[in-house]
PDB file of C-alpha atoms and ligand atoms in Angstrom:
ATOM      1  CA  MET A   1      96.356  -8.237 -62.048  1.00  0.00           C
ATOM      2  CA  ASP A   2      93.167  -7.029 -64.330  1.00  0.00           C
ATOM      3  CA  THR A   3      89.892  -8.252 -62.920  1.00  0.00           C
ATOM      4  CA  LEU A   4      86.316  -8.402 -63.546  1.00  0.00           C
ATOM      5  CA  SER A   5      84.062  -6.066 -62.080  1.00  0.00           C
ATOM      6  CA  VAL A   6      81.797  -8.662 -61.133  1.00  0.00           C
ATOM      7  CA  ASP A   7      81.602 -12.114 -59.488  1.00  0.00           C
ATOM      8  CA  HIS A   8      78.904 -13.865 -61.322  1.00  0.00           C
ATOM      9  CA  LEU A   9      78.398 -13.293 -65.048  1.00  0.00           C
ATOM     10  CA  LEU A  10      74.539 -13.350 -64.813  1.00  0.00           C
ATOM     11  CA  GLY A  11      74.032 -10.996 -68.028  1.00  0.00           C
ATOM     12  CA  ILE A  12      76.090  -8.526 -70.387  1.00  0.00           C
ATOM     13  CA  LYS A  13      74.207  -5.530 -68.832  1.00  0.00           C
ATOM     14  CA  TYR A  14      75.826  -5.989 -65.804  1.00  0.00           C
ATOM     15  CA  LEU A  15      79.581  -5.567 -67.606  1.00  0.00           C
ATOM     16  CA  ASN A  16      81.291  -2.319 -68.703  1.00  0.00           C
ATOM     17  CA  ARG A  17      83.807  -2.280 -71.554  1.00  0.00           C
ATOM     18  CA  GLU A  18      86.681  -2.948 -69.527  1.00  0.00           C
ATOM     19  CA  ASP A  19      84.905  -6.151 -68.652  1.00  0.00           C
ATOM     20  CA  LEU A  20      84.287  -7.112 -72.330  1.00  0.00           C
ATOM     21  CA  GLU A  21      88.269  -6.089 -73.594  1.00  0.00           C
ATOM     22  CA  LEU A  22      89.606  -7.912 -70.430  1.00  0.00           C
ATOM     23  CA  ILE A  23      87.546 -11.522 -71.264  1.00  0.00           C
ATOM     24  CA  PHE A  24      88.133 -10.728 -75.104  1.00  0.00           C
ATOM     25  CA  LYS A  25      91.936 -10.686 -74.192  1.00  0.00           C
ATOM     26  CA  THR A  26      92.164 -13.841 -72.060  1.00  0.00           C
ATOM     27  CA  ALA A  27      89.899 -15.888 -74.305  1.00  0.00           C
ATOM     28  CA  ALA A  28      92.822 -14.959 -77.086  1.00  0.00           C
ATOM     29  CA  THR A  29      95.518 -16.425 -74.740  1.00  0.00           C
ATOM     30  CA  PHE A  30      93.047 -19.259 -74.184  1.00  0.00           C
ATOM     31  CA  THR A  31      92.772 -19.555 -78.138  1.00  0.00           C
ATOM     32  CA  GLU A  32      96.494 -20.200 -78.587  1.00  0.00           C
ATOM     33  CA  VAL A  33      96.077 -22.899 -76.018  1.00  0.00           C
ATOM     34  CA  LEU A  34      93.596 -24.777 -78.033  1.00  0.00           C
ATOM     35  CA  SER A  35      96.142 -24.748 -80.975  1.00  0.00           C
ATOM     36  CA  ARG A  36      98.424 -26.708 -79.086  1.00  0.00           C
ATOM     37  CA  PRO A  37      98.475 -30.247 -79.289  1.00  0.00           C
ATOM     38  CA  ILE A  38      98.103 -30.769 -76.010  1.00  0.00           C
ATOM     39  CA  LYS A  39      94.908 -28.072 -75.032  1.00  0.00           C
ATOM     40  CA  LYS A  40      94.935 -28.288 -71.305  1.00  0.00           C
ATOM     41  CA  VAL A  41      96.386 -25.519 -68.739  1.00  0.00           C
ATOM     42  CA  PRO A  42      96.114 -26.518 -64.803  1.00  0.00           C
ATOM     43  CA  SER A  43      94.409 -23.087 -63.885  1.00  0.00           C
ATOM     44  CA  LEU A  44      91.177 -24.211 -62.445  1.00  0.00           C
ATOM     45  CA  ASN A  45      93.007 -27.159 -60.711  1.00  0.00           C
ATOM     46  CA  GLY A  46      90.913 -27.890 -57.421  1.00  0.00           C
ATOM     47  CA  ILE A  47      88.244 -25.603 -58.261  1.00  0.00           C
ATOM     48  CA  THR A  48      84.446 -27.821 -58.669  1.00  0.00           C
ATOM     49  CA  VAL A  49      81.913 -26.882 -61.448  1.00  0.00           C
ATOM     50  CA  ALA A  50      78.609 -27.852 -61.690  1.00  0.00           C
ATOM     51  CA  ASN A  51      76.811 -27.606 -65.061  1.00  0.00           C
ATOM     52  CA  LEU A  52      73.025 -27.706 -64.044  1.00  0.00           C
ATOM     53  CA  PHE A  53      70.859 -27.594 -67.196  1.00  0.00           C
ATOM     54  CA  PHE A  54      67.270 -27.266 -66.387  1.00  0.00           C
ATOM     55  CA  GLU A  55      66.460 -26.481 -70.365  1.00  0.00           C
ATOM     56  CA  ASN A  56      67.827 -28.527 -73.649  1.00  0.00           C
ATOM     57  CA  SER A  57      71.281 -27.504 -74.865  1.00  0.00           C
ATOM     58  CA  THR A  58      73.886 -29.585 -77.386  1.00  0.00           C
ATOM     59  CA  ARG A  59      76.578 -27.112 -77.931  1.00  0.00           C
ATOM     60  CA  THR A  60      76.376 -24.341 -74.730  1.00  0.00           C
ATOM     61  CA  ARG A  61      76.723 -27.475 -72.615  1.00  0.00           C
ATOM     62  CA  THR A  62      79.555 -29.189 -74.359  1.00  0.00           C
ATOM     63  CA  SER A  63      81.681 -26.174 -74.890  1.00  0.00           C
ATOM     64  CA  PHE A  64      81.246 -25.225 -71.416  1.00  0.00           C
ATOM     65  CA  GLU A  65      81.977 -28.712 -70.216  1.00  0.00           C
ATOM     66  CA  LEU A  66      85.137 -28.554 -72.531  1.00  0.00           C
ATOM     67  CA  ALA A  67      86.295 -24.838 -71.194  1.00  0.00           C
ATOM     68  CA  GLU A  68      86.058 -26.397 -67.602  1.00  0.00           C
ATOM     69  CA  LYS A  69      88.207 -29.817 -68.383  1.00  0.00           C
ATOM     70  CA  ARG A  70      90.503 -27.816 -70.817  1.00  0.00           C
ATOM     71  CA  LEU A  71      91.435 -25.721 -67.502  1.00  0.00           C
ATOM     72  CA  SER A  72      91.754 -28.538 -65.077  1.00  0.00           C
ATOM     73  CA  ALA A  73      88.552 -27.982 -63.085  1.00  0.00           C
ATOM     74  CA  ASP A  74      86.617 -31.104 -61.764  1.00  0.00           C
ATOM     75  CA  VAL A  75      83.002 -31.312 -63.373  1.00  0.00           C
ATOM     76  CA  VAL A  76      79.658 -32.436 -62.492  1.00  0.00           C
ATOM     77  CA  ASN A  77      76.829 -32.445 -64.694  1.00  0.00           C
ATOM     78  CA  PHE A  78      73.143 -32.457 -63.656  1.00  0.00           C
ATOM     79  CA  SER A  79      70.332 -32.429 -65.966  1.00  0.00           C
ATOM     80  CA  ALA A  80      66.551 -31.340 -64.622  1.00  0.00           C
ATOM     81  CA  GLY A  81      65.012 -34.611 -66.524  1.00  0.00           C
ATOM     82  CA  VAL A  82      66.673 -37.001 -64.606  1.00  0.00           C
ATOM     83  CA  SER A  83      66.819 -34.962 -61.375  1.00  0.00           C
ATOM     84  CA  SER A  84      64.483 -34.618 -58.035  1.00  0.00           C
ATOM     85  CA  VAL A  85      63.337 -31.445 -59.777  1.00  0.00           C
ATOM     86  CA  SER A  86      60.758 -33.816 -61.366  1.00  0.00           C
ATOM     87  CA  LYS A  87      60.037 -34.699 -58.076  1.00  0.00           C
ATOM     88  CA  GLY A  88      58.924 -31.319 -56.694  1.00  0.00           C
ATOM     89  CA  GLU A  89      62.256 -29.981 -55.380  1.00  0.00           C
ATOM     90  CA  THR A  90      62.640 -26.197 -55.370  1.00  0.00           C
ATOM     91  CA  LEU A  91      65.534 -24.381 -57.537  1.00  0.00           C
ATOM     92  CA  ILE A  92      67.568 -23.343 -54.136  1.00  0.00           C
ATOM     93  CA  ASP A  93      67.169 -26.727 -52.552  1.00  0.00           C
ATOM     94  CA  THR A  94      68.672 -28.471 -55.777  1.00  0.00           C
ATOM     95  CA  VAL A  95      71.500 -26.200 -55.950  1.00  0.00           C
ATOM     96  CA  GLN A  96      72.144 -26.116 -51.837  1.00  0.00           C
ATOM     97  CA  ASN A  97      72.266 -29.883 -51.855  1.00  0.00           C
ATOM     98  CA  ILE A  98      74.757 -29.757 -54.892  1.00  0.00           C
ATOM     99  CA  LEU A  99      76.936 -27.221 -52.960  1.00  0.00           C
ATOM    100  CA  ALA A 100      76.809 -29.122 -50.122  1.00  0.00           C
ATOM    101  CA  MET A 101      79.311 -31.484 -52.055  1.00  0.00           C
ATOM    102  CA  LYS A 102      81.440 -28.688 -52.471  1.00  0.00           C
ATOM    103  CA  VAL A 103      80.589 -27.260 -55.699  1.00  0.00           C
ATOM    104  CA  ASP A 104      82.826 -23.728 -56.096  1.00  0.00           C
ATOM    105  CA  MET A 105      80.873 -22.256 -59.433  1.00  0.00           C
ATOM    106  CA  VAL A 106      77.654 -23.227 -61.021  1.00  0.00           C
ATOM    107  CA  VAL A 107      76.802 -22.726 -64.641  1.00  0.00           C
ATOM    108  CA  MET A 108      73.212 -22.774 -65.212  1.00  0.00           C
ATOM    109  CA  ARG A 109      70.580 -23.139 -67.761  1.00  0.00           C
ATOM    110  CA  HIS A 110      67.101 -22.221 -66.947  1.00  0.00           C
ATOM    111  CA  PRO A 111      63.639 -21.377 -68.518  1.00  0.00           C
ATOM    112  CA  ASN A 112      62.837 -18.620 -66.130  1.00  0.00           C
ATOM    113  CA  PRO A 113      64.363 -15.135 -66.806  1.00  0.00           C
ATOM    114  CA  GLY A 114      66.245 -14.365 -63.428  1.00  0.00           C
ATOM    115  CA  ALA A 115      66.832 -17.566 -62.441  1.00  0.00           C
ATOM    116  CA  GLY A 116      70.645 -17.172 -62.099  1.00  0.00           C
ATOM    117  CA  ILE A 117      69.906 -13.639 -60.497  1.00  0.00           C
ATOM    118  CA  PHE A 118      67.925 -15.155 -57.968  1.00  0.00           C
ATOM    119  CA  LEU A 119      70.480 -17.771 -57.545  1.00  0.00           C
ATOM    120  CA  SER A 120      73.359 -15.594 -56.916  1.00  0.00           C
ATOM    121  CA  LYS A 121      71.532 -13.818 -54.180  1.00  0.00           C
ATOM    122  CA  ASN A 122      70.662 -17.100 -52.276  1.00  0.00           C
ATOM    123  CA  VAL A 123      73.754 -19.621 -52.646  1.00  0.00           C
ATOM    124  CA  PRO A 124      77.297 -19.156 -51.733  1.00  0.00           C
ATOM    125  CA  ALA A 125      78.644 -19.998 -55.138  1.00  0.00           C
ATOM    126  CA  GLN A 126      79.702 -17.998 -58.472  1.00  0.00           C
ATOM    127  CA  ILE A 127      77.024 -18.377 -61.107  1.00  0.00           C
ATOM    128  CA  VAL A 128      77.530 -18.448 -64.706  1.00  0.00           C
ATOM    129  CA  ASN A 129      74.500 -17.782 -66.733  1.00  0.00           C
ATOM    130  CA  ALA A 130      74.356 -20.017 -69.632  1.00  0.00           C
ATOM    131  CA  GLY A 131      70.604 -18.784 -70.498  1.00  0.00           C
ATOM    132  CA  ASP A 132      67.712 -17.790 -68.633  1.00  0.00           C
ATOM    133  CA  GLY A 133      64.446 -17.470 -70.571  1.00  0.00           C
ATOM    134  CA  ALA A 134      64.359 -14.855 -72.664  1.00  0.00           C
ATOM    135  CA  HIS A 135      66.419 -12.570 -70.493  1.00  0.00           C
ATOM    136  CA  GLU A 136      69.924 -13.115 -71.268  1.00  0.00           C
ATOM    137  CA  HIS A 137      72.967 -15.417 -73.019  1.00  0.00           C
ATOM    138  CA  PRO A 138      75.877 -13.775 -72.333  1.00  0.00           C
ATOM    139  CA  THR A 139      78.437 -16.134 -73.363  1.00  0.00           C
ATOM    140  CA  GLN A 140      76.603 -16.367 -76.476  1.00  0.00           C
ATOM    141  CA  ALA A 141      76.896 -12.683 -77.467  1.00  0.00           C
ATOM    142  CA  LEU A 142      80.769 -12.602 -76.232  1.00  0.00           C
ATOM    143  CA  LEU A 143      81.251 -15.348 -78.318  1.00  0.00           C
ATOM    144  CA  ASP A 144      79.703 -13.713 -81.299  1.00  0.00           C
ATOM    145  CA  SER A 145      81.355 -10.422 -80.338  1.00  0.00           C
ATOM    146  CA  TYR A 146      84.983 -12.397 -80.154  1.00  0.00           C
ATOM    147  CA  SER A 147      84.223 -14.232 -83.526  1.00  0.00           C
ATOM    148  CA  LEU A 148      83.406 -10.885 -85.369  1.00  0.00           C
ATOM    149  CA  ARG A 149      86.365  -9.171 -83.757  1.00  0.00           C
ATOM    150  CA  ARG A 150      88.924 -12.136 -84.579  1.00  0.00           C
ATOM    151  CA  HIS A 151      87.820 -11.187 -88.367  1.00  0.00           C
ATOM    152  CA  TRP A 152      87.575  -7.351 -88.365  1.00  0.00           C
ATOM    153  CA  GLY A 153      90.158  -6.286 -85.543  1.00  0.00           C
ATOM    154  CA  SER A 154      87.023  -4.433 -83.824  1.00  0.00           C
ATOM    155  CA  VAL A 155      83.198  -3.757 -84.048  1.00  0.00           C
ATOM    156  CA  GLU A 156      83.413  -0.265 -83.336  1.00  0.00           C
ATOM    157  CA  GLY A 157      81.418   1.634 -86.112  1.00  0.00           C
ATOM    158  CA  LYS A 158      80.170  -1.790 -87.782  1.00  0.00           C
ATOM    159  CA  LYS A 159      76.826  -2.502 -88.456  1.00  0.00           C
ATOM    160  CA  ILE A 160      74.699  -5.874 -87.519  1.00  0.00           C
ATOM    161  CA  VAL A 161      71.552  -6.775 -87.953  1.00  0.00           C
ATOM    162  CA  ILE A 162      69.784  -9.800 -85.639  1.00  0.00           C
ATOM    163  CA  VAL A 163      67.014 -11.146 -87.551  1.00  0.00           C
ATOM    164  CA  GLY A 164      64.038 -13.409 -86.728  1.00  0.00           C
ATOM    165  CA  ASP A 165      62.274 -13.823 -83.449  1.00  0.00           C
ATOM    166  CA  ILE A 166      63.669 -11.212 -81.512  1.00  0.00           C
ATOM    167  CA  THR A 167      61.011 -11.410 -78.982  1.00  0.00           C
ATOM    168  CA  HIS A 168      61.895 -14.696 -77.576  1.00  0.00           C
ATOM    169  CA  SER A 169      65.815 -14.373 -78.032  1.00  0.00           C
ATOM    170  CA  ARG A 170      68.246 -14.156 -75.040  1.00  0.00           C
ATOM    171  CA  VAL A 171      70.520 -14.208 -78.027  1.00  0.00           C
ATOM    172  CA  ALA A 172      69.368 -11.008 -79.576  1.00  0.00           C
ATOM    173  CA  ILE A 173      69.245  -9.079 -76.275  1.00  0.00           C
ATOM    174  CA  SER A 174      72.506 -10.013 -74.750  1.00  0.00           C
ATOM    175  CA  ASN A 175      74.267  -8.956 -78.135  1.00  0.00           C
ATOM    176  CA  ILE A 176      72.354  -5.882 -78.708  1.00  0.00           C
ATOM    177  CA  TYR A 177      74.234  -4.966 -75.169  1.00  0.00           C
ATOM    178  CA  ALA A 178      77.561  -6.224 -75.910  1.00  0.00           C
ATOM    179  CA  LEU A 179      77.626  -4.875 -79.385  1.00  0.00           C
ATOM    180  CA  GLN A 180      76.537  -1.237 -78.453  1.00  0.00           C
ATOM    181  CA  MET A 181      79.319  -1.127 -75.750  1.00  0.00           C
ATOM    182  CA  GLN A 182      81.823  -1.681 -78.101  1.00  0.00           C
ATOM    183  CA  GLY A 183      80.481   1.006 -80.257  1.00  0.00           C
ATOM    184  CA  ALA A 184      78.996  -0.950 -83.255  1.00  0.00           C
ATOM    185  CA  GLU A 185      75.449  -0.084 -84.720  1.00  0.00           C
ATOM    186  CA  VAL A 186      72.873  -2.681 -84.127  1.00  0.00           C
ATOM    187  CA  MET A 187      69.457  -3.302 -85.992  1.00  0.00           C
ATOM    188  CA  VAL A 188      66.571  -5.984 -85.497  1.00  0.00           C
ATOM    189  CA  CYS A 189      64.828  -7.280 -88.409  1.00  0.00           C
ATOM    190  CA  GLY A 190      61.643  -9.474 -88.250  1.00  0.00           C
ATOM    191  CA  PRO A 191      58.060 -10.121 -88.593  1.00  0.00           C
ATOM    192  CA  ALA A 192      56.511  -6.852 -86.430  1.00  0.00           C
ATOM    193  CA  THR A 193      54.630  -9.798 -84.416  1.00  0.00           C
ATOM    194  CA  LEU A 194      58.162 -10.624 -83.324  1.00  0.00           C
ATOM    195  CA  ILE A 195      59.888  -7.715 -82.453  1.00  0.00           C
ATOM    196  CA  PRO A 196      58.974  -6.206 -79.205  1.00  0.00           C
ATOM    197  CA  LYS A 197      56.952  -2.913 -79.156  1.00  0.00           C
ATOM    198  CA  HIS A 198      59.920  -0.681 -76.980  1.00  0.00           C
ATOM    199  CA  ILE A 199      62.567  -2.067 -78.285  1.00  0.00           C
ATOM    200  CA  GLY A 200      63.593   0.942 -80.114  1.00  0.00           C
ATOM    201  CA  ALA A 201      64.327   2.556 -76.156  1.00  0.00           C
ATOM    202  CA  LEU A 202      67.528   0.233 -76.546  1.00  0.00           C
ATOM    203  CA  GLY A 203      68.783   2.440 -79.077  1.00  0.00           C
ATOM    204  CA  VAL A 204      68.437  -0.030 -82.172  1.00  0.00           C
ATOM    205  CA  LYS A 205      67.156   0.552 -85.249  1.00  0.00           C
ATOM    206  CA  VAL A 206      63.868  -1.889 -86.585  1.00  0.00           C
ATOM    207  CA  GLU A 207      63.385  -2.987 -89.985  1.00  0.00           C
ATOM    208  CA  THR A 208      60.865  -5.501 -91.038  1.00  0.00           C
ATOM    209  CA  ASP A 209      62.012  -5.675 -94.682  1.00  0.00           C
ATOM    210  CA  LEU A 210      65.150  -8.164 -94.778  1.00  0.00           C
ATOM    211  CA  ARG A 211      66.486  -6.782 -98.070  1.00  0.00           C
ATOM    212  CA  LYS A 212      67.014  -3.663 -96.687  1.00  0.00           C
ATOM    213  CA  ALA A 213      68.290  -4.670 -93.729  1.00  0.00           C
ATOM    214  CA  LEU A 214      70.563  -6.969 -94.960  1.00  0.00           C
ATOM    215  CA  ASN A 215      72.041  -4.159 -97.620  1.00  0.00           C
ATOM    216  CA  TRP A 216      72.671  -1.799 -94.090  1.00  0.00           C
ATOM    217  CA  CYS A 217      74.750  -4.266 -92.504  1.00  0.00           C
ATOM    218  CA  ASP A 218      78.114  -5.695 -92.447  1.00  0.00           C
ATOM    219  CA  ALA A 219      77.220  -8.605 -90.496  1.00  0.00           C
ATOM    220  CA  ALA A 220      73.783 -10.731 -90.089  1.00  0.00           C
ATOM    221  CA  ASN A 221      73.023 -12.899 -86.779  1.00  0.00           C
ATOM    222  CA  MET A 222      70.633 -15.223 -88.501  1.00  0.00           C
ATOM    223  CA  LEU A 223      68.052 -16.316 -85.222  1.00  0.00           C
ATOM    224  CA  ARG A 224      66.036 -19.557 -84.992  1.00  0.00           C
ATOM    225  CA  VAL A 225      62.104 -18.988 -84.753  1.00  0.00           C
ATOM    226  CA  GLN A 226      61.821 -20.032 -81.132  1.00  0.00           C
ATOM    227  CA  HIS A 227      58.472 -22.113 -81.430  1.00  0.00           C
ATOM    228  CA  GLU A 228      59.201 -23.599 -77.792  1.00  0.00           C
ATOM    229  CA  ARG A 229      58.527 -20.409 -76.092  1.00  0.00           C
ATOM    230  CA  GLN A 230      56.003 -19.377 -78.411  1.00  0.00           C
ATOM    231  CA  ASP A 231      52.573 -19.316 -76.671  1.00  0.00           C
ATOM    232  CA  ILE A 232      50.611 -18.599 -79.853  1.00  0.00           C
ATOM    233  CA  SER A 233      51.378 -18.427 -83.478  1.00  0.00           C
ATOM    234  CA  TYR A 234      52.984 -15.405 -84.608  1.00  0.00           C
ATOM    235  CA  PHE A 235      53.333 -15.581 -88.369  1.00  0.00           C
ATOM    236  CA  PRO A 236      50.731 -17.430 -90.513  1.00  0.00           C
ATOM    237  CA  SER A 237      52.755 -20.334 -91.985  1.00  0.00           C
ATOM    238  CA  LYS A 238      56.590 -21.580 -92.292  1.00  0.00           C
ATOM    239  CA  GLN A 239      56.238 -20.755 -95.940  1.00  0.00           C
ATOM    240  CA  GLU A 240      55.581 -17.267 -95.348  1.00  0.00           C
ATOM    241  CA  TYR A 241      58.266 -16.888 -92.668  1.00  0.00           C
ATOM    242  CA  VAL A 242      60.684 -18.390 -94.955  1.00  0.00           C
ATOM    243  CA  LYS A 243      59.653 -16.231 -98.127  1.00  0.00           C
ATOM    244  CA  LEU A 244      59.808 -13.056 -96.122  1.00  0.00           C
ATOM    245  CA  TYR A 245      62.893 -13.639 -93.632  1.00  0.00           C
ATOM    246  CA  GLY A 246      64.578 -16.859 -95.034  1.00  0.00           C
ATOM    247  CA  LEU A 247      67.916 -16.040 -96.143  1.00  0.00           C
ATOM    248  CA  ASP A 248      68.940 -18.006 -99.531  1.00  0.00           C
ATOM    249  CA  LYS A 249      72.284 -18.015-101.778  1.00  0.00           C
ATOM    250  CA  THR A 250      70.328 -15.931-104.512  1.00  0.00           C
ATOM    251  CA  LEU A 251      69.111 -13.193-101.965  1.00  0.00           C
ATOM    252  CA  LEU A 252      73.045 -13.334-100.457  1.00  0.00           C
ATOM    253  CA  ASP A 253      74.605 -12.924-103.725  1.00  0.00           C
ATOM    254  CA  SER A 254      72.368 -10.224-104.770  1.00  0.00           C
ATOM    255  CA  LEU A 255      73.142  -7.799-101.969  1.00  0.00           C
ATOM    256  CA  ASP A 256      75.581  -4.598-102.411  1.00  0.00           C
ATOM    257  CA  LYS A 257      78.712  -5.873-100.418  1.00  0.00           C
ATOM    258  CA  LYS A 258      79.939  -9.055 -98.970  1.00  0.00           C
ATOM    259  CA  ILE A 259      78.207  -9.710 -95.902  1.00  0.00           C
ATOM    260  CA  THR A 260      79.432 -11.513 -92.539  1.00  0.00           C
ATOM    261  CA  ILE A 261      76.815 -14.447 -91.456  1.00  0.00           C
ATOM    262  CA  LEU A 262      76.137 -15.492 -87.597  1.00  0.00           C
ATOM    263  CA  HIS A 263      74.169 -17.851 -86.432  1.00  0.00           C
ATOM    264  CA  PRO A 264      74.247 -19.093 -82.683  1.00  0.00           C
ATOM    265  CA  GLY A 265      72.734 -22.778 -83.503  1.00  0.00           C
ATOM    266  CA  PRO A 266      70.773 -25.126 -83.387  1.00  0.00           C
ATOM    267  CA  ILE A 267      69.984 -23.975 -87.587  1.00  0.00           C
ATOM    268  CA  ASN A 268      67.001 -24.830 -88.859  1.00  0.00           C
ATOM    269  CA  ARG A 269      68.182 -25.589 -92.299  1.00  0.00           C
ATOM    270  CA  GLY A 270      65.766 -24.025 -94.907  1.00  0.00           C
ATOM    271  CA  VAL A 271      64.221 -22.069 -92.619  1.00  0.00           C
ATOM    272  CA  GLU A 272      65.966 -19.166 -91.669  1.00  0.00           C
ATOM    273  CA  ILE A 273      69.093 -19.752 -93.599  1.00  0.00           C
ATOM    274  CA  THR A 274      69.617 -22.350 -96.504  1.00  0.00           C
ATOM    275  CA  SER A 275      72.754 -24.887 -95.857  1.00  0.00           C
ATOM    276  CA  GLU A 276      74.193 -23.102 -98.918  1.00  0.00           C
ATOM    277  CA  VAL A 277      74.241 -19.964 -96.971  1.00  0.00           C
ATOM    278  CA  ALA A 278      75.090 -22.139 -93.742  1.00  0.00           C
ATOM    279  CA  ASP A 279      78.313 -23.604 -95.244  1.00  0.00           C
ATOM    280  CA  CYS A 280      79.161 -20.908 -97.752  1.00  0.00           C
ATOM    281  CA  ASP A 281      82.497 -18.599 -97.379  1.00  0.00           C
ATOM    282  CA  GLN A 282      80.454 -15.799 -95.655  1.00  0.00           C
ATOM    283  CA  SER A 283      79.388 -17.973 -92.780  1.00  0.00           C
ATOM    284  CA  ILE A 284      81.647 -18.321 -89.932  1.00  0.00           C
ATOM    285  CA  ILE A 285      79.058 -20.412 -87.906  1.00  0.00           C
ATOM    286  CA  LEU A 286      81.803 -22.871 -87.306  1.00  0.00           C
ATOM    287  CA  GLU A 287      84.202 -20.745 -85.783  1.00  0.00           C
ATOM    288  CA  GLN A 288      81.701 -19.260 -83.710  1.00  0.00           C
ATOM    289  CA  VAL A 289      81.389 -22.794 -82.225  1.00  0.00           C
ATOM    290  CA  GLU A 290      85.114 -23.045 -82.051  1.00  0.00           C
ATOM    291  CA  ASN A 291      85.818 -19.548 -80.076  1.00  0.00           C
ATOM    292  CA  GLY A 292      82.757 -20.340 -77.860  1.00  0.00           C
ATOM    293  CA  VAL A 293      85.483 -22.801 -75.802  1.00  0.00           C
ATOM    294  CA  ALA A 294      88.032 -20.223 -75.721  1.00  0.00           C
ATOM    295  CA  ILE A 295      85.239 -17.682 -74.559  1.00  0.00           C
ATOM    296  CA  ARG A 296      83.926 -19.777 -71.675  1.00  0.00           C
ATOM    297  CA  MET A 297      87.483 -20.507 -70.419  1.00  0.00           C
ATOM    298  CA  ALA A 298      88.137 -16.733 -70.048  1.00  0.00           C
ATOM    299  CA  VAL A 299      84.841 -16.508 -68.326  1.00  0.00           C
ATOM    300  CA  LEU A 300      85.308 -19.175 -66.083  1.00  0.00           C
ATOM    301  CA  TYR A 301      89.030 -18.550 -65.537  1.00  0.00           C
ATOM    302  CA  LEU A 302      88.547 -14.820 -64.577  1.00  0.00           C
ATOM    303  CA  LEU A 303      85.734 -15.469 -62.393  1.00  0.00           C
ATOM    304  CA  ALA A 304      87.724 -18.256 -60.510  1.00  0.00           C
ATOM    305  CA  SER A 305      90.568 -15.677 -60.045  1.00  0.00           C
ATOM    306  CA  LYS A 306      88.425 -13.477 -58.352  1.00  0.00           C
ATOM    307  CA  ARG A 307      87.582 -15.808 -55.904  1.00  0.00           C
ATOM    308  CA  MET A 308      91.322 -16.780 -55.145  1.00  0.00           C
ATOM    309  CA  ASN A 309      92.183 -13.220 -54.479  1.00  0.00           C
TER     310      ASN A 309
HETATM  311  C1  NCD B 401      70.533 -20.662 -78.543  1.00  0.00           C
HETATM  312  C2  NCD B 401      69.587 -20.630 -77.155  1.00  0.00           C
HETATM  313  O1  NCD B 401      69.728 -21.574 -76.634  1.00  0.00           O
HETATM  314  O2  NCD B 401      69.380 -19.646 -76.409  1.00  0.00           O
HETATM  315  N1  NCD B 401      71.302 -21.366 -78.606  1.00  0.00           N
HETATM  316  C3  NCD B 401      72.697 -21.456 -78.258  1.00  0.00           C
HETATM  317  O3  NCD B 401      72.787 -21.408 -76.643  1.00  0.00           O
HETATM  318  N2  NCD B 401      73.545 -22.098 -78.839  1.00  0.00           N
HETATM  319  C4  NCD B 401      69.456 -20.055 -79.433  1.00  0.00           C
HETATM  320  C5  NCD B 401      68.337 -20.747 -79.550  1.00  0.00           C
HETATM  321  O4  NCD B 401      68.081 -22.023 -78.997  1.00  0.00           O
HETATM  322  O5  NCD B 401      67.695 -20.651 -80.872  1.00  0.00           O
END
């Protein structure tokens, strides 16, 4: 049987092209399962998964939970706000205590970059990174690519621009790795203050003019400005950001070709994109959410099957 080259999903950076193809192939079988009247398979029967969310989340957390339940895993949920973390417990202690209750896999979102890597070296469970600070958000990038592939067949040779707050975005970094690994060309676009100075070293194009970027691309992934991760003001005002980097229907319709619109959510309607753009037929935002469950089922299934071998 085909297997992943890794025991944990910590970031796209640690995967190879074969891993990506295996994940997409497996996700396609789960997409089929999800189209059935009874959307449940016994693959993770007897496996217990803990969802540890030390940061707010709606769709990622729900998506993981649904994926686990549809694979018949036993699921425990843990949120930092209502736990002993607020009483000063360390991350390792928190997780060791949960593992003492015989948990096999941990899905973790944490504000610190590298939190998942740290955990994978210190506890005997398989770790899935559901977002670690501004580092990586691998399942988001996988579902973004999977959504594009379901439209195009392949992303090879395609041009994708990631627009917005690149500096504070784990979605941007994971997407850059995933898309490049599949042979796509990637550009980042946003205010110069929100683009890391050395990002060109990753082999991406950099553009500060939104119209030029949109005319170059086949698809645009519109990111939210991550105010919660910004210590200072990176642009003069929200109005100015909207004027220069917001995508409305007039701009979209004036482009040379029909491009595809993605957004990882949560959307700030009227800031990075207008409602009209979010809900138009070029937007695949809800397909991304739908595909997220199949991708997470694939990741959990492939990791669990390594454990059973
Ligand atoms: C993203 C995240 O949390 O990194 N959202 C998500 O997982 N769906 C992006 C964001 O918060 O803007």
